[in-house]
Amino acid sequence: MSLSLLSLTVLSFFVSLSLSIQIPVDASLAGKCSTPDPSDNFTRPAYDGVWFEIAKYQTKGGGFFEKDCVCTYINVTESGDGKYLVDNVCRDKTPDGEETTAVGELFNENPPGAFEERFCPVCPAVSYTIVLIDAQGKNFSVEYDCGISFNTVQYCVHILSRTPTMDEGTFNWILSEVNKMGLNQFNLPLQYTKQEGCW
């Protein structure tokens, strides 16, 4: 999918989502988003740059952008006009698949590390919080985003690494911390992101 087509698809999806009524609601997803504290280690310089997705917990709505994605990574940058941006990049189905990208803007930072995110001016914003990051962002981070759509909670917990792999000890510690925070509130299965053969 081309960038322009993806942008149009994203825009159409959220406009439709905002304007539609009487959509069936999955009662099992009712509730409210978690409100975790951001990591004390968070700074913008620490979070800036490229992060490879290792694994995730993700609802179907939360995974709208990542359907059939492999080789997923984000690139966090600050633009010349002060906007804080997250470029979400992946390939379709295989490492040779077409590259797709969606750029989200982070805003309303309060406290540091806790933002709102939106993908277009008319798109509804979701919470976006860096719940874990090591000192200076050298190795790993965990990002939690969540929004409410028609009384259903849609969330993602992204486990990120500076490299396409992560050592088992760090990975298991992260899973334990995410569990303590209760971020996977619907006990969704862990989804591993294919990075083999991508780089």
Short mmCIF file of N, CA, C and O in Angstrom, two decimals, residues 75-144:
data_model
loop_
_atom_site.label_atom_id
_atom_site.label_comp_id
_atom_site.label_asym_id
_atom_site.label_seq_id
_atom_site.Cartn_x
_atom_site.Cartn_y
_atom_site.Cartn_z
N ASN A 75 10.31 5.28 14.29
CA ASN A 75 11.38 6.28 14.31
C ASN A 75 10.82 7.55 14.93
O ASN A 75 9.90 8.16 14.39
N VAL A 76 11.34 7.92 16.09
CA VAL A 76 10.84 9.04 16.87
C VAL A 76 11.71 10.26 16.60
O VAL A 76 12.93 10.20 16.79
N THR A 77 11.09 11.34 16.16
CA THR A 77 11.85 12.55 15.81
C THR A 77 11.11 13.80 16.29
O THR A 77 9.91 13.77 16.54
N GLU A 78 11.86 14.88 16.38
CA GLU A 78 11.27 16.18 16.68
C GLU A 78 11.49 17.06 15.46
O GLU A 78 12.62 17.26 15.01
N SER A 79 10.40 17.59 14.91
CA SER A 79 10.49 18.37 13.68
C SER A 79 10.99 19.79 13.98
O SER A 79 11.05 20.22 15.14
N GLY A 80 11.32 20.50 12.91
CA GLY A 80 11.84 21.85 13.07
C GLY A 80 10.86 22.81 13.71
O GLY A 80 11.26 23.78 14.36
N ASP A 81 9.55 22.52 13.57
CA ASP A 81 8.55 23.41 14.17
C ASP A 81 8.12 22.92 15.56
O ASP A 81 7.12 23.38 16.09
N GLY A 82 8.90 21.99 16.12
CA GLY A 82 8.66 21.56 17.50
C GLY A 82 7.71 20.39 17.66
O GLY A 82 7.47 19.94 18.79
N LYS A 83 7.17 19.85 16.56
CA LYS A 83 6.27 18.70 16.68
C LYS A 83 7.07 17.44 17.01
O LYS A 83 8.17 17.23 16.49
N TYR A 84 6.52 16.61 17.88
CA TYR A 84 7.16 15.36 18.28
C TYR A 84 6.44 14.25 17.53
O TYR A 84 5.24 14.03 17.72
N LEU A 85 7.15 13.54 16.65
CA LEU A 85 6.54 12.63 15.69
C LEU A 85 7.03 11.20 15.87
O LEU A 85 8.19 10.96 16.21
N VAL A 86 6.13 10.25 15.60
CA VAL A 86 6.47 8.83 15.60
C VAL A 86 6.09 8.25 14.25
O VAL A 86 4.91 8.18 13.89
N ASP A 87 7.10 7.86 13.49
CA ASP A 87 6.90 7.25 12.18
C ASP A 87 6.81 5.74 12.37
O ASP A 87 7.79 5.10 12.75
N ASN A 88 5.64 5.17 12.13
CA ASN A 88 5.41 3.73 12.28
C ASN A 88 5.61 3.07 10.92
O ASN A 88 4.88 3.38 9.95
N VAL A 89 6.57 2.16 10.83
CA VAL A 89 6.95 1.58 9.54
C VAL A 89 6.92 0.06 9.63
O VAL A 89 7.35 -0.53 10.63
N CYS A 90 6.42 -0.59 8.58
CA CYS A 90 6.48 -2.05 8.52
C CYS A 90 6.39 -2.49 7.07
O CYS A 90 6.22 -1.67 6.16
N ARG A 91 6.51 -3.80 6.86
CA ARG A 91 6.34 -4.37 5.52
C ARG A 91 5.15 -5.33 5.54
O ARG A 91 4.83 -5.92 6.57
N ASP A 92 4.52 -5.44 4.39
CA ASP A 92 3.30 -6.22 4.27
C ASP A 92 3.59 -7.71 4.13
O ASP A 92 4.14 -8.15 3.11
N LYS A 93 3.29 -8.46 5.17
CA LYS A 93 3.31 -9.93 5.20
C LYS A 93 4.69 -10.56 5.17
O LYS A 93 4.93 -11.56 5.86
N THR A 94 5.63 -10.06 4.35
CA THR A 94 6.95 -10.67 4.24
C THR A 94 8.01 -9.56 4.27
O THR A 94 7.71 -8.40 3.99
N PRO A 95 9.28 -9.94 4.54
CA PRO A 95 10.34 -8.93 4.53
C PRO A 95 10.51 -8.24 3.18
O PRO A 95 11.09 -7.14 3.13
N ASP A 96 10.02 -8.85 2.11
CA ASP A 96 10.08 -8.23 0.78
C ASP A 96 8.79 -7.51 0.41
O ASP A 96 8.68 -6.97 -0.70
N GLY A 97 7.83 -7.52 1.32
CA GLY A 97 6.55 -6.89 1.03
C GLY A 97 6.66 -5.38 0.95
O GLY A 97 7.67 -4.77 1.35
N GLU A 98 5.60 -4.77 0.45
CA GLU A 98 5.59 -3.31 0.29
C GLU A 98 5.68 -2.63 1.64
O GLU A 98 5.02 -3.03 2.60
N GLU A 99 6.50 -1.59 1.71
CA GLU A 99 6.65 -0.84 2.96
C GLU A 99 5.46 0.10 3.14
O GLU A 99 5.03 0.77 2.20
N THR A 100 4.93 0.13 4.34
CA THR A 100 3.87 1.06 4.68
C THR A 100 4.31 1.89 5.88
O THR A 100 5.14 1.46 6.68
N THR A 101 3.76 3.09 5.98
CA THR A 101 4.15 3.97 7.08
C THR A 101 2.96 4.82 7.49
O THR A 101 2.10 5.14 6.67
N ALA A 102 2.91 5.15 8.76
CA ALA A 102 1.88 6.05 9.29
C ALA A 102 2.55 6.90 10.36
O ALA A 102 3.16 6.37 11.29
N VAL A 103 2.44 8.21 10.23
CA VAL A 103 3.11 9.12 11.14
C VAL A 103 2.12 9.66 12.16
O VAL A 103 1.11 10.27 11.79
N GLY A 104 2.40 9.42 13.44
CA GLY A 104 1.59 9.96 14.51
C GLY A 104 2.28 11.15 15.16
O GLY A 104 3.51 11.21 15.22
N GLU A 105 1.48 12.10 15.63
CA GLU A 105 2.02 13.25 16.35
C GLU A 105 1.74 13.08 17.84
O GLU A 105 0.61 12.79 18.24
N LEU A 106 2.78 13.26 18.65
CA LEU A 106 2.62 13.23 20.10
C LEU A 106 2.48 14.66 20.61
O LEU A 106 3.26 15.53 20.24
N PHE A 107 1.50 14.89 21.49
CA PHE A 107 1.25 16.24 21.98
C PHE A 107 0.67 16.16 23.39
O PHE A 107 0.42 15.07 23.92
N ASN A 108 0.45 17.33 24.00
CA ASN A 108 -0.10 17.42 25.36
C ASN A 108 0.70 16.56 26.34
O ASN A 108 0.12 15.77 27.11
N GLU A 109 2.00 16.71 26.32
CA GLU A 109 2.85 15.92 27.23
C GLU A 109 2.67 16.39 28.67
O GLU A 109 2.98 17.52 29.02
N ASN A 110 2.18 15.52 29.53
CA ASN A 110 1.99 15.85 30.95
C ASN A 110 1.63 14.59 31.74
O ASN A 110 0.54 14.03 31.55
N PRO A 111 2.56 14.13 32.60
CA PRO A 111 3.93 14.59 32.82
C PRO A 111 4.85 14.09 31.70
O PRO A 111 4.37 13.44 30.76
N PRO A 112 6.16 14.35 31.79
CA PRO A 112 7.08 13.86 30.76
C PRO A 112 6.93 12.35 30.53
O PRO A 112 6.93 11.57 31.48
N GLY A 113 6.79 11.98 29.26
CA GLY A 113 6.63 10.57 28.92
C GLY A 113 5.20 10.13 28.73
O GLY A 113 4.94 9.01 28.28
N ALA A 114 4.24 10.99 29.08
CA ALA A 114 2.82 10.68 28.89
C ALA A 114 2.24 11.70 27.90
O ALA A 114 2.23 12.90 28.18
N PHE A 115 1.77 11.21 26.77
CA PHE A 115 1.31 12.06 25.68
C PHE A 115 -0.10 11.67 25.26
O PHE A 115 -0.66 10.67 25.71
N GLU A 116 -0.63 12.43 24.32
CA GLU A 116 -1.71 12.00 23.47
C GLU A 116 -1.12 11.84 22.07
O GLU A 116 -0.15 12.52 21.72
N GLU A 117 -1.72 10.95 21.28
CA GLU A 117 -1.24 10.71 19.91
C GLU A 117 -2.41 10.76 18.94
O GLU A 117 -3.49 10.27 19.23
N ARG A 118 -2.16 11.36 17.78
CA ARG A 118 -3.16 11.35 16.71
C ARG A 118 -2.43 11.23 15.38
O ARG A 118 -1.28 11.63 15.24
N PHE A 119 -3.18 10.69 14.38
CA PHE A 119 -2.59 10.45 13.07
C PHE A 119 -3.09 11.41 12.00
O PHE A 119 -2.59 11.38 10.88
N CYS A 120 -4.05 12.25 12.33
CA CYS A 120 -4.51 13.28 11.41
C CYS A 120 -5.30 14.30 12.22
O CYS A 120 -5.73 14.00 13.35
N PRO A 121 -5.50 15.51 11.70
CA PRO A 121 -6.17 16.55 12.48
C PRO A 121 -7.57 16.18 12.96
O PRO A 121 -8.00 16.64 14.01
N VAL A 122 -8.32 15.36 12.18
CA VAL A 122 -9.67 15.00 12.58
C VAL A 122 -9.75 13.64 13.26
O VAL A 122 -10.83 13.19 13.64
N CYS A 123 -8.61 12.97 13.41
CA CYS A 123 -8.60 11.66 14.05
C CYS A 123 -8.70 11.81 15.57
O CYS A 123 -8.08 12.70 16.14
N PRO A 124 -9.45 10.94 16.23
CA PRO A 124 -9.49 10.98 17.69
C PRO A 124 -8.13 10.63 18.27
O PRO A 124 -7.43 9.76 17.75
N ALA A 125 -7.76 11.30 19.35
CA ALA A 125 -6.47 11.05 20.00
C ALA A 125 -6.59 9.87 20.95
O ALA A 125 -7.66 9.56 21.48
N VAL A 126 -5.46 9.20 21.16
CA VAL A 126 -5.37 8.14 22.15
C VAL A 126 -4.25 8.49 23.12
O VAL A 126 -3.38 9.31 22.83
N SER A 127 -4.28 7.89 24.30
CA SER A 127 -3.18 8.07 25.23
C SER A 127 -1.95 7.33 24.71
O SER A 127 -2.06 6.31 24.02
N TYR A 128 -0.76 7.82 25.06
CA TYR A 128 0.50 7.24 24.58
C TYR A 128 1.53 7.47 25.68
O TYR A 128 1.95 8.60 25.91
N THR A 129 1.92 6.39 26.36
CA THR A 129 2.78 6.51 27.53
C THR A 129 3.98 5.58 27.43
O THR A 129 3.82 4.39 27.14
N ILE A 130 5.17 6.12 27.71
CA ILE A 130 6.37 5.30 27.77
C ILE A 130 6.48 4.79 29.21
O ILE A 130 6.92 5.49 30.11
N VAL A 131 6.06 3.55 29.41
CA VAL A 131 5.97 3.02 30.77
C VAL A 131 7.29 2.43 31.26
O VAL A 131 7.53 2.35 32.48
N LEU A 132 8.14 2.01 30.34
CA LEU A 132 9.46 1.49 30.69
C LEU A 132 10.47 1.97 29.65
O LEU A 132 10.19 1.98 28.46
N ILE A 133 11.63 2.36 30.13
CA ILE A 133 12.76 2.66 29.25
C ILE A 133 14.01 2.60 30.11
O ILE A 133 14.00 3.05 31.27
N ASP A 134 15.08 2.02 29.59
CA ASP A 134 16.30 1.95 30.38
C ASP A 134 17.02 3.30 30.33
O ASP A 134 16.67 4.18 29.55
N ALA A 135 18.01 3.45 31.18
CA ALA A 135 18.73 4.73 31.28
C ALA A 135 19.28 5.14 29.92
O ALA A 135 19.94 4.36 29.24
N GLN A 136 18.96 6.36 29.51
CA GLN A 136 19.39 6.95 28.24
C GLN A 136 18.84 6.22 27.02
O GLN A 136 19.27 6.48 25.89
N GLY A 137 17.90 5.32 27.22
CA GLY A 137 17.27 4.65 26.09
C GLY A 137 18.24 3.84 25.26
O GLY A 137 18.12 3.78 24.03
N LYS A 138 19.18 3.18 25.90
CA LYS A 138 20.21 2.46 25.16
C LYS A 138 19.75 1.11 24.62
O LYS A 138 20.26 0.64 23.59
N ASN A 139 18.79 0.46 25.31
CA ASN A 139 18.46 -0.91 24.95
C ASN A 139 16.98 -1.19 24.71
O ASN A 139 16.63 -1.82 23.72
N PHE A 140 16.10 -0.77 25.61
CA PHE A 140 14.70 -1.17 25.50
C PHE A 140 13.76 -0.06 25.95
O PHE A 140 14.13 0.85 26.69
N SER A 141 12.52 -0.18 25.49
CA SER A 141 11.43 0.66 25.99
C SER A 141 10.13 -0.10 25.81
O SER A 141 10.05 -1.07 25.04
N VAL A 142 9.10 0.32 26.53
CA VAL A 142 7.76 -0.24 26.39
C VAL A 142 6.78 0.92 26.30
O VAL A 142 6.78 1.81 27.15
N GLU A 143 5.97 0.91 25.25
CA GLU A 143 4.99 1.97 25.03
C GLU A 143 3.59 1.40 25.12
O GLU A 143 3.29 0.34 24.55
N TYR A 144 2.73 2.10 25.87
CA TYR A 144 1.33 1.70 26.04
C TYR A 144 0.45 2.79 25.46
O TYR A 144 0.58 3.97 25.84
#
